[in-house]
Amino acid sequence: MLISQEMNNIRNFCIIAHIDHGKSTLADRILELTGVLHTTDNKQVLDSMDLERERGITIKAKSVRIPYKSKNGRDFILNLIDTPGHVDFNYEVSRSLKACEGAVLLVDATQGVEAQTIANAYLAIDAGLEIIPVINKIDLPNAMVDECRKQISDMLGLSGEDALLVSGKSGQGVPELLERVVERVPPPQTDESAPLRCLVFDSYYDSYRGIIPHVRVFSGTLTKGVKIMLKSTGKTFEVDEVGYFTPEILPSARLTAGEVGYLGAIIREVGDIHVGDTIISPDFPDTPAVPGFRKVLPMVFCGIYPISTNDYPKLTMALEKYILNDSSIVYEKETSAALGHGYRLGFLGMLHMDITIERLKREYGQDLIATMPSVIYKVITRRGEKIEELFIDNPSRFPEPNFIEHIEEPMVEARIFVPNDYIGSVMELSEKNRGSLKNMEHPDTRRALLTYEFPLAEIITGYYDRLKSVSRGYASMDYEFTGYKTGPLVKVDILVKENQVDALSYISDKDSAVTKARGLIHKLRKLIPRHLFSIPLQAAIGGKIIAREDIAPVRKDVIAKCYGGDISRKRKLLEKQKEGKKRMKMVGSVEVPQEAFLLLLKMEDEE
């Protein structure tokens, strides 16, 4: 394998950690120290999205090219990728790892090794990366350096004694970290003379230049004017620009093997390219694809609909462009009797769903209604001797109850780190959410590691937020899908004026179905405006009504014009009004307001 001297000086690495352990702040100090930016004013430069700044989290992995001169005078090119820490953006991390040879694993000195630290460390180990453990925030008075070293050794199997001590805020220890990166992270093991092979690990849509893929070049060279072919579709394009991220895009003459950058090739059709695709040369069509790109597994589903039905084509275009930037979303067309045409979207978690809907509204100007989130259920049906297995992500698509043999729900294994003082509160919350304790360990004297099995449906409806509340923000959680399990589940239908509203149907366990239905019906009664006729609101399981409330009619004062006189005249007017209301009830329709469709989610949050 031919490796040039230039490639020997390249180091591709990412920063991985649990949420809020200081990845973006450390990236700022590295940019300042290397002179890429003169000052960042603690702004977390790589978190450029408004939502990232507002919420204080990293949503998108960001790449930046950094020139660096080591202590011995040798010049290096560092390609740094800052990654998200929340479990819902785990896919962003896995994509970033494919473009790197090393990873800086950050541990907060005041929090220690947490759930997502372990998950990210395992991802990096599986990807075969060189891992550099780093203890951050050592300048804080409550830093526990010795405990963190022990946790890194015991829980991650890495050398805790070799862990570097840094402060992303003050810059202490950052020069030593950069030296460790160039010493320990291996240069790209690729061949510049081999046929072109690049991995697309991200992309975005530019209204003037089309799709701009972010690429890691594994072999060959990319220059302006060269022809490229997309391995998945076989389509060919001509490259009109290549360049790097500094962190803004900067055109260059070429991208060589081992480098990370972008290319422009006037790719207009959104479906022509996707994240995980391999770019090759049309002269060598048999070049193998880059292996090992993990397929996404959506966990949470919800329907999104435009408020105005005329905006449906705009929503379609917005989704096609959005998926270029976030390929972990899956979507398909959906129609609702109550809401019209829309899409069913699959997400990795509740925060992912929340961020996606907010970005569609802000970045693409969409006015949307989102329905109650749900998970994929496995429904076993029996029709005579025929037994069928159905996977259903929308309660309105459930078969008739008399055909259902049983329902299986997705289960997850959750790892929860919690301080000893809050173990009781967390266990009580977890049992309330149908969790079963599998294991309890004490990695150190302050904390416990609780391993629970949960139905995924319980995790997605605000469990993480309530976990933070009962633990005063100290608990952390990571979870992974383990399979399906039979549960005592029923489908609850909501009927407004005896008409089923499919968007309000939901799946519940039998024990809490009646309580939840009564609460929902009671809140619906306050949301739906009164009409000139009575409106019955009902919740039903199969053909059995389990909750009912009526919205009283608005009554016009028809006897206001009667000044005294015989009572029979007033009665006659009231009887006439009563007959009119009966006819109106038969033909009158009820419009369910948009707020009703998020009611279930709000109810979960209030519990």
Coordinates of C-alpha atoms in Angstrom, one line a residue:
M1 CA 0.0 0.0 0.0
L2 CA 1.4 3.4 -1.0
I3 CA 1.1 6.0 1.7
S4 CA 2.5 9.5 0.9
Q5 CA 4.4 11.7 3.3
E6 CA 1.5 14.1 3.1
M7 CA -1.0 11.4 4.2
N8 CA 1.3 10.5 7.1
N9 CA 0.7 14.0 8.5
I10 CA -3.1 13.7 8.5
R11 CA -5.0 12.9 11.7
N12 CA -8.8 12.3 11.6
F13 CA -10.4 12.2 15.0
C14 CA -13.7 13.0 16.7
I15 CA -14.8 14.1 20.2
I16 CA -17.3 11.8 21.8
A17 CA -18.9 12.1 25.3
H18 CA -22.2 12.1 27.3
I19 CA -24.4 15.1 26.8
D20 CA -23.1 18.3 28.5
H21 CA -19.6 17.0 29.2
G22 CA -18.0 19.9 27.3
K23 CA -17.3 18.6 23.7
S24 CA -18.1 21.8 21.9
T25 CA -16.3 24.0 24.4
L26 CA -13.2 21.9 24.1
A27 CA -13.5 22.1 20.3
D28 CA -13.6 26.0 20.7
R29 CA -10.3 25.9 22.7
I30 CA -8.6 23.7 20.0
L31 CA -9.7 26.2 17.3
E32 CA -8.3 29.1 19.3
L33 CA -5.1 27.4 20.2
T34 CA -4.3 26.4 16.6
G35 CA -5.2 29.8 15.3
V36 CA -8.1 28.7 13.1
L37 CA -10.2 31.3 15.0
H38 CA -8.7 34.2 17.0
T39 CA -11.5 34.2 19.6
T40 CA -14.7 32.2 20.2
D41 CA -15.9 34.2 23.3
N42 CA -17.2 30.8 24.6
K43 CA -19.8 30.8 21.9
Q44 CA -19.4 27.1 20.9
V45 CA -18.6 27.9 17.3
L46 CA -19.3 24.5 15.9
D47 CA -22.9 24.6 17.4
S48 CA -24.0 27.0 14.6
M49 CA -27.7 26.2 14.6
D50 CA -30.1 28.4 16.6
L51 CA -31.7 25.4 18.2
E52 CA -28.2 24.2 19.4
R53 CA -27.5 27.5 21.0
E54 CA -30.9 27.8 22.6
R55 CA -30.9 24.3 24.1
G56 CA -27.2 24.1 24.8
I57 CA -26.8 20.8 23.0
T58 CA -25.1 19.6 19.9
I59 CA -27.6 18.3 17.3
K60 CA -25.4 17.9 14.2
A61 CA -21.9 16.6 14.0
K62 CA -19.6 19.3 12.6
S63 CA -16.3 18.8 10.8
V64 CA -13.4 21.3 10.7
R65 CA -9.9 21.1 9.2
I66 CA -7.1 22.4 11.5
P67 CA -3.5 23.0 10.6
Y68 CA -1.2 22.2 13.6
K69 CA 2.5 22.4 14.2
S70 CA 3.7 20.0 16.8
K71 CA 6.3 20.7 19.5
N72 CA 9.0 19.0 17.3
G73 CA 8.2 21.4 14.4
R74 CA 6.3 18.9 12.3
D75 CA 3.2 20.1 10.4
F76 CA 0.0 18.2 10.7
I77 CA -3.5 18.4 9.3
L78 CA -6.1 17.6 12.0
N79 CA -9.7 16.8 10.8
L80 CA -11.8 17.2 13.9
I81 CA -15.5 16.2 14.1
D82 CA -17.5 17.5 17.1
T83 CA -20.4 15.0 17.8
P84 CA -23.7 15.1 19.7
G85 CA -24.0 13.5 23.2
H86 CA -27.7 12.8 23.5
V87 CA -28.8 9.2 23.0
D88 CA -31.3 10.3 20.3
F89 CA -28.5 11.6 18.1
N90 CA -26.4 8.4 18.5
Y91 CA -26.6 7.9 14.7
E92 CA -24.7 11.1 14.1
V93 CA -21.9 9.7 16.3
S94 CA -21.8 6.4 14.4
R95 CA -21.5 8.2 11.1
S96 CA -18.7 10.4 12.4
L97 CA -16.7 7.4 13.5
K98 CA -16.6 6.0 10.0
A99 CA -14.7 9.1 8.9
C100 CA -12.1 8.9 11.7
E101 CA -9.1 6.8 12.9
G102 CA -9.2 8.1 16.5
A103 CA -11.6 9.4 19.1
V104 CA -11.2 11.7 22.1
L105 CA -13.4 10.2 24.8
L106 CA -14.4 13.0 27.2
V107 CA -15.4 12.5 30.8
D108 CA -16.8 15.3 33.0
A109 CA -14.7 15.4 36.2
T110 CA -17.7 16.4 38.2
Q111 CA -20.1 13.7 36.9
G112 CA -17.9 10.8 36.0
V113 CA -18.5 8.1 33.4
E114 CA -22.2 8.2 32.5
A115 CA -24.6 6.1 30.4
Q116 CA -23.9 7.7 27.0
T117 CA -20.1 7.7 27.7
I118 CA -20.2 3.9 27.8
A119 CA -22.4 3.7 24.7
N120 CA -20.1 6.0 22.7
A121 CA -17.0 4.2 23.9
Y122 CA -18.4 0.9 22.7
L123 CA -19.2 2.4 19.3
A124 CA -15.7 3.6 19.0
I125 CA -14.2 0.3 20.1
D126 CA -16.4 -1.6 17.6
A127 CA -15.3 0.8 14.8
G128 CA -11.6 -0.1 15.7
L129 CA -10.7 3.5 16.6
E130 CA -7.7 4.6 18.8
I131 CA -9.4 6.0 21.9
I132 CA -7.8 8.8 24.0
P133 CA -9.5 9.1 27.4
V134 CA -9.7 12.7 28.7
I135 CA -11.0 14.1 32.0
N136 CA -12.6 17.5 31.4
K137 CA -13.6 20.4 33.7
I138 CA -10.7 19.8 36.1
D139 CA -10.8 23.5 37.1
L140 CA -14.1 23.1 38.9
P141 CA -14.0 22.8 42.7
N142 CA -16.0 19.6 42.9
A143 CA -13.8 17.7 40.3
M144 CA -13.2 14.1 41.2
V145 CA -10.2 13.2 39.1
D146 CA -9.1 10.0 41.0
E147 CA -12.7 8.6 40.9
C148 CA -12.9 9.3 37.2
R149 CA -9.6 7.5 36.5
K150 CA -10.9 4.5 38.4
Q151 CA -14.3 4.5 36.5
I152 CA -12.5 4.8 33.1
S153 CA -10.5 1.7 34.0
D154 CA -13.3 -0.4 35.6
M155 CA -16.2 0.5 33.4
L156 CA -14.6 1.2 30.0
G157 CA -11.5 -1.1 30.2
L158 CA -9.3 1.8 29.2
S159 CA -6.2 3.0 31.0
G160 CA -7.5 5.5 33.6
E161 CA -4.0 6.5 34.7
D162 CA -3.1 7.6 31.1
A163 CA -6.2 9.9 31.0
L164 CA -5.3 13.5 30.2
L165 CA -6.5 16.2 32.5
V166 CA -7.9 19.3 30.6
S167 CA -10.3 22.2 31.0
G168 CA -12.2 23.1 27.9
K169 CA -13.1 26.4 29.4
S170 CA -9.7 27.7 30.4
G171 CA -7.6 25.8 27.9
Q172 CA -5.5 24.0 30.5
G173 CA -4.2 20.7 29.2
V174 CA -5.4 21.3 25.6
P175 CA -1.8 21.6 24.1
E176 CA -0.9 18.3 25.7
L177 CA -4.1 16.8 24.2
L178 CA -3.2 17.9 20.7
E179 CA 0.3 16.3 21.1
R180 CA -1.3 13.1 22.3
V181 CA -3.6 13.1 19.2
V182 CA -0.8 13.4 16.7
E183 CA 1.2 10.7 18.7
R184 CA -1.5 8.1 19.2
V185 CA -4.0 8.5 16.4
P186 CA -2.7 6.6 13.3
P187 CA -2.6 8.3 9.9
P188 CA -5.1 7.1 7.3
Q189 CA -4.2 3.7 6.0
T190 CA -5.3 4.3 2.4
D191 CA -3.8 4.2 -1.1
E192 CA -3.7 7.4 -3.1
S193 CA -2.9 5.5 -6.3
A194 CA -5.9 3.2 -6.0
P195 CA -9.3 3.9 -7.8
L196 CA -11.4 6.7 -6.3
R197 CA -13.5 5.6 -3.2
C198 CA -15.2 8.1 -0.9
L199 CA -17.8 7.7 1.9
V200 CA -20.7 10.3 2.0
F201 CA -21.1 10.8 5.8
D202 CA -23.3 13.9 5.6
S203 CA -24.8 16.4 3.1
Y204 CA -27.0 19.5 2.8
Y205 CA -29.0 21.2 0.1
D206 CA -27.9 24.5 -1.4
S207 CA -30.6 26.2 -3.5
Y208 CA -28.0 27.4 -6.1
R209 CA -25.6 24.4 -6.3
G210 CA -27.9 21.5 -5.4
I211 CA -26.8 18.7 -2.9
I212 CA -23.4 19.2 -1.3
P213 CA -22.1 15.9 0.1
H214 CA -19.6 15.8 3.0
V215 CA -17.0 13.1 2.1
R216 CA -14.1 11.1 3.6
V217 CA -11.8 10.1 0.8
F218 CA -10.5 6.5 1.3
S219 CA -8.5 6.1 -1.9
G220 CA -7.8 8.1 -5.1
T221 CA -8.0 11.9 -5.5
L222 CA -10.9 14.3 -6.1
T223 CA -10.3 17.3 -8.3
K224 CA -12.5 19.8 -10.3
G225 CA -13.6 18.4 -13.6
V226 CA -13.3 14.7 -12.7
K227 CA -16.2 12.4 -13.3
I228 CA -17.8 10.5 -10.3
M229 CA -20.3 7.7 -10.0
L230 CA -22.7 7.0 -7.1
K231 CA -22.4 3.3 -6.2
S232 CA -26.0 2.9 -5.1
T233 CA -27.7 4.5 -8.2
G234 CA -25.0 4.2 -10.9
K235 CA -25.6 7.9 -11.8
T236 CA -22.6 9.9 -13.0
F237 CA -21.8 13.6 -12.3
E238 CA -18.9 16.0 -13.0
V239 CA -17.3 17.6 -10.0
D240 CA -17.2 21.4 -10.2
E241 CA -15.8 22.2 -6.7
V242 CA -14.0 20.5 -3.9
G243 CA -12.9 21.9 -0.6
Y244 CA -12.6 21.7 3.2
F245 CA -14.4 23.0 6.3
T246 CA -12.5 25.7 8.2
P247 CA -15.3 25.6 9.8
E248 CA -16.8 27.6 6.9
I249 CA -16.5 25.9 3.5
L250 CA -13.2 26.8 1.7
P251 CA -12.6 25.6 -2.0
S252 CA -9.3 23.9 -2.7
A253 CA -7.5 22.4 -5.7
R254 CA -8.1 18.8 -4.6
L255 CA -9.1 16.3 -1.9
T256 CA -6.6 13.4 -1.6
A257 CA -6.9 10.0 0.1
G258 CA -7.3 10.2 3.9
E259 CA -8.8 13.7 3.8
V260 CA -12.2 15.0 4.9
G261 CA -14.1 17.7 2.9
Y262 CA -17.0 18.4 0.6
L263 CA -17.7 18.3 -3.2
G264 CA -20.1 20.1 -5.5
A265 CA -21.3 18.3 -8.7
I266 CA -24.7 19.9 -9.5
I267 CA -26.7 17.0 -8.0
R268 CA -30.2 18.4 -8.2
E269 CA -32.4 15.3 -7.5
V270 CA -32.7 14.7 -3.8
G271 CA -33.1 10.9 -4.3
D272 CA -29.8 10.6 -6.3
I273 CA -27.6 10.5 -3.2
H274 CA -27.9 9.5 0.4
V275 CA -25.8 9.3 3.5
G276 CA -23.7 6.1 3.6
D277 CA -23.4 6.0 -0.2
T278 CA -19.9 5.4 -1.8
I279 CA -18.6 7.7 -4.5
I280 CA -16.4 5.9 -7.1
S281 CA -14.9 6.5 -10.5
P282 CA -17.0 5.5 -13.5
D283 CA -13.8 4.1 -15.0
F284 CA -13.8 1.5 -12.2
P285 CA -17.5 0.5 -11.6
D286 CA -16.5 -2.7 -9.7
T287 CA -14.8 -0.7 -6.9
P288 CA -16.4 -2.1 -3.6
A289 CA -18.5 0.1 -1.4
V290 CA -17.1 1.3 2.0
P291 CA -18.4 -1.4 4.4
G292 CA -19.9 -1.3 7.9
F293 CA -22.2 1.7 7.6
R294 CA -24.8 1.1 10.3
K295 CA -28.5 1.0 9.2
V296 CA -30.8 3.2 11.3
L297 CA -33.5 1.6 13.4
P298 CA -36.4 4.1 14.1
M299 CA -37.8 3.9 17.6
V300 CA -40.6 6.5 17.7
F301 CA -43.2 7.3 15.0
C302 CA -45.6 10.2 14.7
G303 CA -47.7 11.8 11.9
I304 CA -47.1 15.3 10.6
Y305 CA -49.7 17.2 8.6
P306 CA -49.6 20.7 7.1
I307 CA -52.2 23.0 8.7
S308 CA -53.3 24.1 5.3
T309 CA -53.9 21.2 2.9
N310 CA -52.5 23.3 0.0
D311 CA -49.1 23.2 1.7
Y312 CA -48.7 19.4 1.2
P313 CA -46.3 19.7 -1.8
K314 CA -44.2 22.2 0.1
L315 CA -44.0 19.7 3.0
T316 CA -42.9 17.0 0.6
M317 CA -40.0 19.1 -0.8
A318 CA -39.0 20.2 2.7
L319 CA -38.8 16.6 3.9
E320 CA -36.7 15.5 0.9
K321 CA -34.2 18.3 1.6
Y322 CA -34.2 17.7 5.3
I323 CA -33.4 14.0 5.0
L324 CA -30.1 15.0 3.3
N325 CA -29.0 16.6 6.5
D326 CA -30.5 14.0 8.9
S327 CA -30.6 10.6 7.3
S328 CA -31.7 8.9 10.5
I329 CA -35.3 9.8 9.7
V330 CA -37.6 7.5 7.7
Y331 CA -40.9 8.7 6.3
E332 CA -43.9 7.5 4.3
K333 CA -47.1 9.1 3.0
E334 CA -50.2 8.9 5.3
T335 CA -53.8 10.0 5.1
S336 CA -56.1 10.9 8.1
A337 CA -59.8 11.5 7.9
A338 CA -59.4 14.3 10.4
L339 CA -56.2 15.9 9.2
G340 CA -56.0 15.1 5.4
H341 CA -52.7 14.2 3.7
G342 CA -49.4 14.1 5.6
Y343 CA -46.5 11.9 6.4
R344 CA -45.6 9.2 9.0
L345 CA -42.1 9.9 10.3
G346 CA -39.8 7.5 12.2
F347 CA -37.4 9.0 14.8
L348 CA -34.6 7.7 17.1
G349 CA -36.3 9.2 20.2
M350 CA -38.5 11.9 21.6
L351 CA -35.9 14.7 21.5
H352 CA -35.0 13.7 17.9
M353 CA -38.7 14.1 17.1
D354 CA -39.0 17.4 18.9
I355 CA -35.9 18.9 17.2
T356 CA -37.0 17.6 13.7
I357 CA -40.4 19.2 13.9
E358 CA -38.9 22.5 15.2
R359 CA -36.3 22.5 12.4
L360 CA -39.0 21.9 9.7
K361 CA -40.9 24.8 11.1
R362 CA -37.9 27.2 11.4
E363 CA -35.6 26.3 8.5
Y364 CA -38.2 25.3 6.0
G365 CA -41.2 27.5 7.0
Q366 CA -43.6 24.7 7.6
D367 CA -46.8 25.1 9.7
L368 CA -47.4 21.6 11.1
I369 CA -49.6 19.6 13.3
A370 CA -47.9 16.6 14.9
T371 CA -49.9 13.6 16.2
M372 CA -49.3 11.5 19.3
P373 CA -46.0 9.7 19.1
S374 CA -46.2 5.9 19.0
V375 CA -44.0 2.8 18.6
I376 CA -44.1 -0.2 16.2
Y377 CA -46.3 -3.0 17.7
K378 CA -46.2 -6.6 16.5
V379 CA -49.8 -7.8 16.2
I380 CA -50.5 -11.5 15.8
T381 CA -53.9 -12.1 14.1
R382 CA -55.9 -15.2 13.6
R383 CA -58.5 -15.6 10.8
G384 CA -59.7 -19.2 11.0
E385 CA -56.6 -21.4 10.7
K386 CA -54.5 -18.6 9.2
I387 CA -52.1 -16.8 11.7
E388 CA -50.5 -13.6 10.5
E389 CA -47.8 -11.3 12.0
L390 CA -48.3 -7.6 11.4
F391 CA -46.0 -4.7 12.3
I392 CA -48.1 -1.6 12.9
D393 CA -46.7 1.9 13.7
N394 CA -50.1 3.7 13.7
P395 CA -52.9 2.8 16.1
S396 CA -55.6 3.7 13.4
R397 CA -54.3 0.8 11.3
F398 CA -54.9 -1.9 13.9
P399 CA -57.1 -4.8 12.8
E400 CA -60.5 -5.5 14.4
P401 CA -60.2 -6.7 18.0
N402 CA -61.9 -10.0 17.4
F403 CA -59.1 -11.0 15.0
I404 CA -56.3 -10.1 17.3
E405 CA -54.6 -13.2 19.0
H406 CA -52.2 -11.0 21.0
I407 CA -50.1 -7.8 20.8
E408 CA -46.4 -7.6 21.4
E409 CA -44.6 -4.4 22.2
P410 CA -41.0 -3.3 21.7
M411 CA -38.8 -3.6 24.7
V412 CA -35.6 -1.8 25.6
E413 CA -32.8 -2.3 28.1
A414 CA -32.1 1.0 29.9
R415 CA -28.9 1.7 31.9
I416 CA -29.5 4.4 34.5
F417 CA -26.7 6.0 36.5
V418 CA -28.1 7.7 39.6
P419 CA -26.6 9.1 42.9
N420 CA -27.3 6.9 45.9
D421 CA -29.7 9.6 47.4
Y422 CA -32.1 9.3 44.6
I423 CA -32.2 5.5 44.0
G424 CA -35.6 5.2 45.7
S425 CA -37.2 7.9 43.7
V426 CA -35.9 6.5 40.4
M427 CA -37.0 3.0 41.2
E428 CA -40.5 4.2 42.1
L429 CA -40.7 6.2 38.8
S430 CA -39.4 3.2 36.8
E431 CA -41.9 0.8 38.4
K432 CA -44.7 3.2 37.7
N433 CA -43.6 3.2 34.0
R434 CA -43.8 -0.7 33.9
G435 CA -40.1 -1.1 34.3
S436 CA -38.6 -4.3 35.7
L437 CA -35.2 -4.1 37.5
K438 CA -32.7 -6.6 36.0
N439 CA -29.5 -5.6 37.9
M440 CA -28.0 -3.0 40.3
E441 CA -24.3 -2.3 40.5
H442 CA -22.3 0.3 42.4
P443 CA -19.4 1.5 40.1
D444 CA -18.3 3.8 42.9
T445 CA -19.3 4.9 46.4
R446 CA -21.5 7.8 45.2
R447 CA -23.6 6.2 42.4
A448 CA -25.6 3.1 41.4
L449 CA -26.0 1.7 37.9
L450 CA -29.6 0.4 37.5
T451 CA -30.4 -1.9 34.6
Y452 CA -34.1 -1.9 33.7
E453 CA -36.2 -3.5 31.1
F454 CA -38.9 -1.1 29.8
P455 CA -41.6 -1.1 27.2
L456 CA -40.4 1.4 24.6
A457 CA -43.8 3.1 24.7
E458 CA -43.2 4.1 28.4
I459 CA -39.7 5.6 27.6
I460 CA -40.8 7.8 24.8
T461 CA -43.6 9.6 26.7
G462 CA -41.6 11.9 28.9
Y463 CA -39.8 9.3 31.1
Y464 CA -36.4 11.0 30.5
D465 CA -37.7 14.4 31.6
R466 CA -39.3 12.9 34.7
L467 CA -36.1 11.0 35.5
K468 CA -34.2 14.3 35.5
S469 CA -36.9 15.8 37.8
V470 CA -36.9 13.1 40.4
S471 CA -33.0 13.0 40.5
R472 CA -32.6 16.8 40.5
G473 CA -30.8 16.5 37.1
Y474 CA -28.1 14.1 38.3
A475 CA -29.4 10.8 36.7
S476 CA -28.3 9.8 33.2
M477 CA -29.8 7.2 30.9
D478 CA -28.9 5.2 27.8
Y479 CA -31.1 2.5 26.2
E480 CA -31.0 -0.1 23.4
F481 CA -33.7 -2.1 21.7
T482 CA -33.8 -5.7 22.8
G483 CA -36.8 -7.2 21.0
Y484 CA -40.6 -7.8 21.4
K485 CA -42.6 -9.1 24.3
T486 CA -46.3 -9.9 24.7
G487 CA -48.1 -7.4 26.9
P488 CA -51.6 -6.7 28.2
L489 CA -52.3 -4.1 25.5
V490 CA -55.6 -2.6 24.2
K491 CA -56.4 -0.1 21.5
V492 CA -58.5 2.9 22.7
D493 CA -60.6 4.7 20.2
I494 CA -61.9 8.3 20.7
L495 CA -65.3 9.1 19.3
V496 CA -66.6 12.7 18.9
K497 CA -70.4 12.7 18.2
E498 CA -70.2 9.0 17.6
N499 CA -67.6 9.4 14.8
Q500 CA -64.1 7.9 15.4
V501 CA -61.2 10.4 15.3
D502 CA -58.4 8.2 14.0
A503 CA -55.6 10.6 14.9
L504 CA -56.6 10.4 18.6
S505 CA -56.5 6.6 18.8
Y506 CA -53.8 5.2 21.1
I507 CA -52.5 1.9 22.5
S508 CA -52.4 1.5 26.3
D509 CA -51.9 -1.3 28.8
K510 CA -55.2 -2.6 30.3
D511 CA -54.5 -1.4 33.8
S512 CA -54.2 2.3 33.0
A513 CA -56.5 2.4 29.9
V514 CA -59.7 3.6 31.7
T515 CA -57.9 6.2 33.8
K516 CA -56.1 7.7 30.8
A517 CA -59.2 7.6 28.7
R518 CA -61.2 9.5 31.3
G519 CA -58.5 12.1 31.6
L520 CA -58.4 12.6 27.9
I521 CA -62.1 12.9 27.4
H522 CA -62.3 15.4 30.3
K523 CA -59.7 17.6 28.6
L524 CA -61.2 17.2 25.2
R525 CA -64.5 18.5 26.6
K526 CA -62.8 21.8 27.5
L527 CA -61.0 22.1 24.2
I528 CA -63.8 21.5 21.7
P529 CA -66.0 24.6 21.5
R530 CA -69.8 24.3 22.3
H531 CA -72.2 24.0 19.4
L532 CA -76.0 24.6 19.2
F533 CA -76.4 20.9 19.8
S534 CA -75.1 18.4 22.5
I535 CA -71.8 16.6 21.6
P536 CA -71.1 13.3 23.2
L537 CA -67.4 12.4 23.7
Q538 CA -66.6 8.7 24.2
A539 CA -63.6 6.4 24.6
A540 CA -64.1 2.8 23.6
I541 CA -62.1 -0.5 23.6
G542 CA -63.6 -2.5 20.8
G543 CA -67.4 -2.1 21.2
K544 CA -67.3 -1.2 24.9
I545 CA -67.5 2.4 26.0
I546 CA -65.1 3.0 28.9
A547 CA -65.5 6.8 29.3
R548 CA -68.0 9.4 28.3
E549 CA -68.7 13.1 28.8
D550 CA -71.1 15.5 27.0
I551 CA -70.4 19.0 25.8
A552 CA -73.6 21.0 26.6
P553 CA -75.2 22.9 23.8
V554 CA -75.3 26.6 23.5
R555 CA -78.9 27.7 24.0
K556 CA -80.4 30.6 22.2
D557 CA -82.9 32.5 24.4
V558 CA -86.0 32.0 22.2
I559 CA -88.5 33.2 24.9
A560 CA -86.7 36.6 25.4
K561 CA -89.4 38.3 23.3
C562 CA -92.3 37.0 25.5
Y563 CA -93.2 39.7 28.0
G564 CA -95.6 37.9 30.4
G565 CA -98.6 36.2 28.9
D566 CA -99.6 32.6 28.9
I567 CA -96.9 30.0 29.8
S568 CA -98.2 27.7 26.9
R569 CA -96.7 30.2 24.3
K570 CA -93.3 29.9 25.9
R571 CA -93.6 26.1 26.0
K572 CA -94.5 26.0 22.3
L573 CA -91.4 28.1 21.4
L574 CA -89.1 25.8 23.6
E575 CA -90.6 22.6 22.0
K576 CA -90.0 24.1 18.5
Q577 CA -86.4 24.9 19.5
K578 CA -86.0 21.3 20.8
E579 CA -87.1 19.8 17.5
G580 CA -84.7 22.1 15.6
K581 CA -81.8 21.0 17.8
K582 CA -82.7 17.3 17.1
R583 CA -82.5 17.9 13.3
M584 CA -79.3 19.9 13.8
K585 CA -77.7 17.1 15.7
M586 CA -78.4 14.7 12.9
V587 CA -76.7 16.8 10.2
G588 CA -74.3 19.1 12.2
S589 CA -70.5 18.4 12.1
V590 CA -67.9 19.0 14.8
E591 CA -64.5 20.4 14.1
V592 CA -61.8 19.1 16.5
P593 CA -59.2 21.9 17.2
Q594 CA -55.5 21.3 16.5
E595 CA -54.6 21.4 20.2
A596 CA -56.5 18.2 20.8
F597 CA -54.0 16.1 18.8
L598 CA -51.1 16.9 21.2
L599 CA -53.3 16.4 24.2
L600 CA -52.1 12.8 25.0
L601 CA -48.5 13.9 25.0
K602 CA -49.2 16.8 27.3
M603 CA -51.2 14.5 29.7
E604 CA -48.1 12.2 29.9
D605 CA -45.9 15.1 30.8
E606 CA -48.2 16.3 33.6
E607 CA -48.3 12.9 35.3

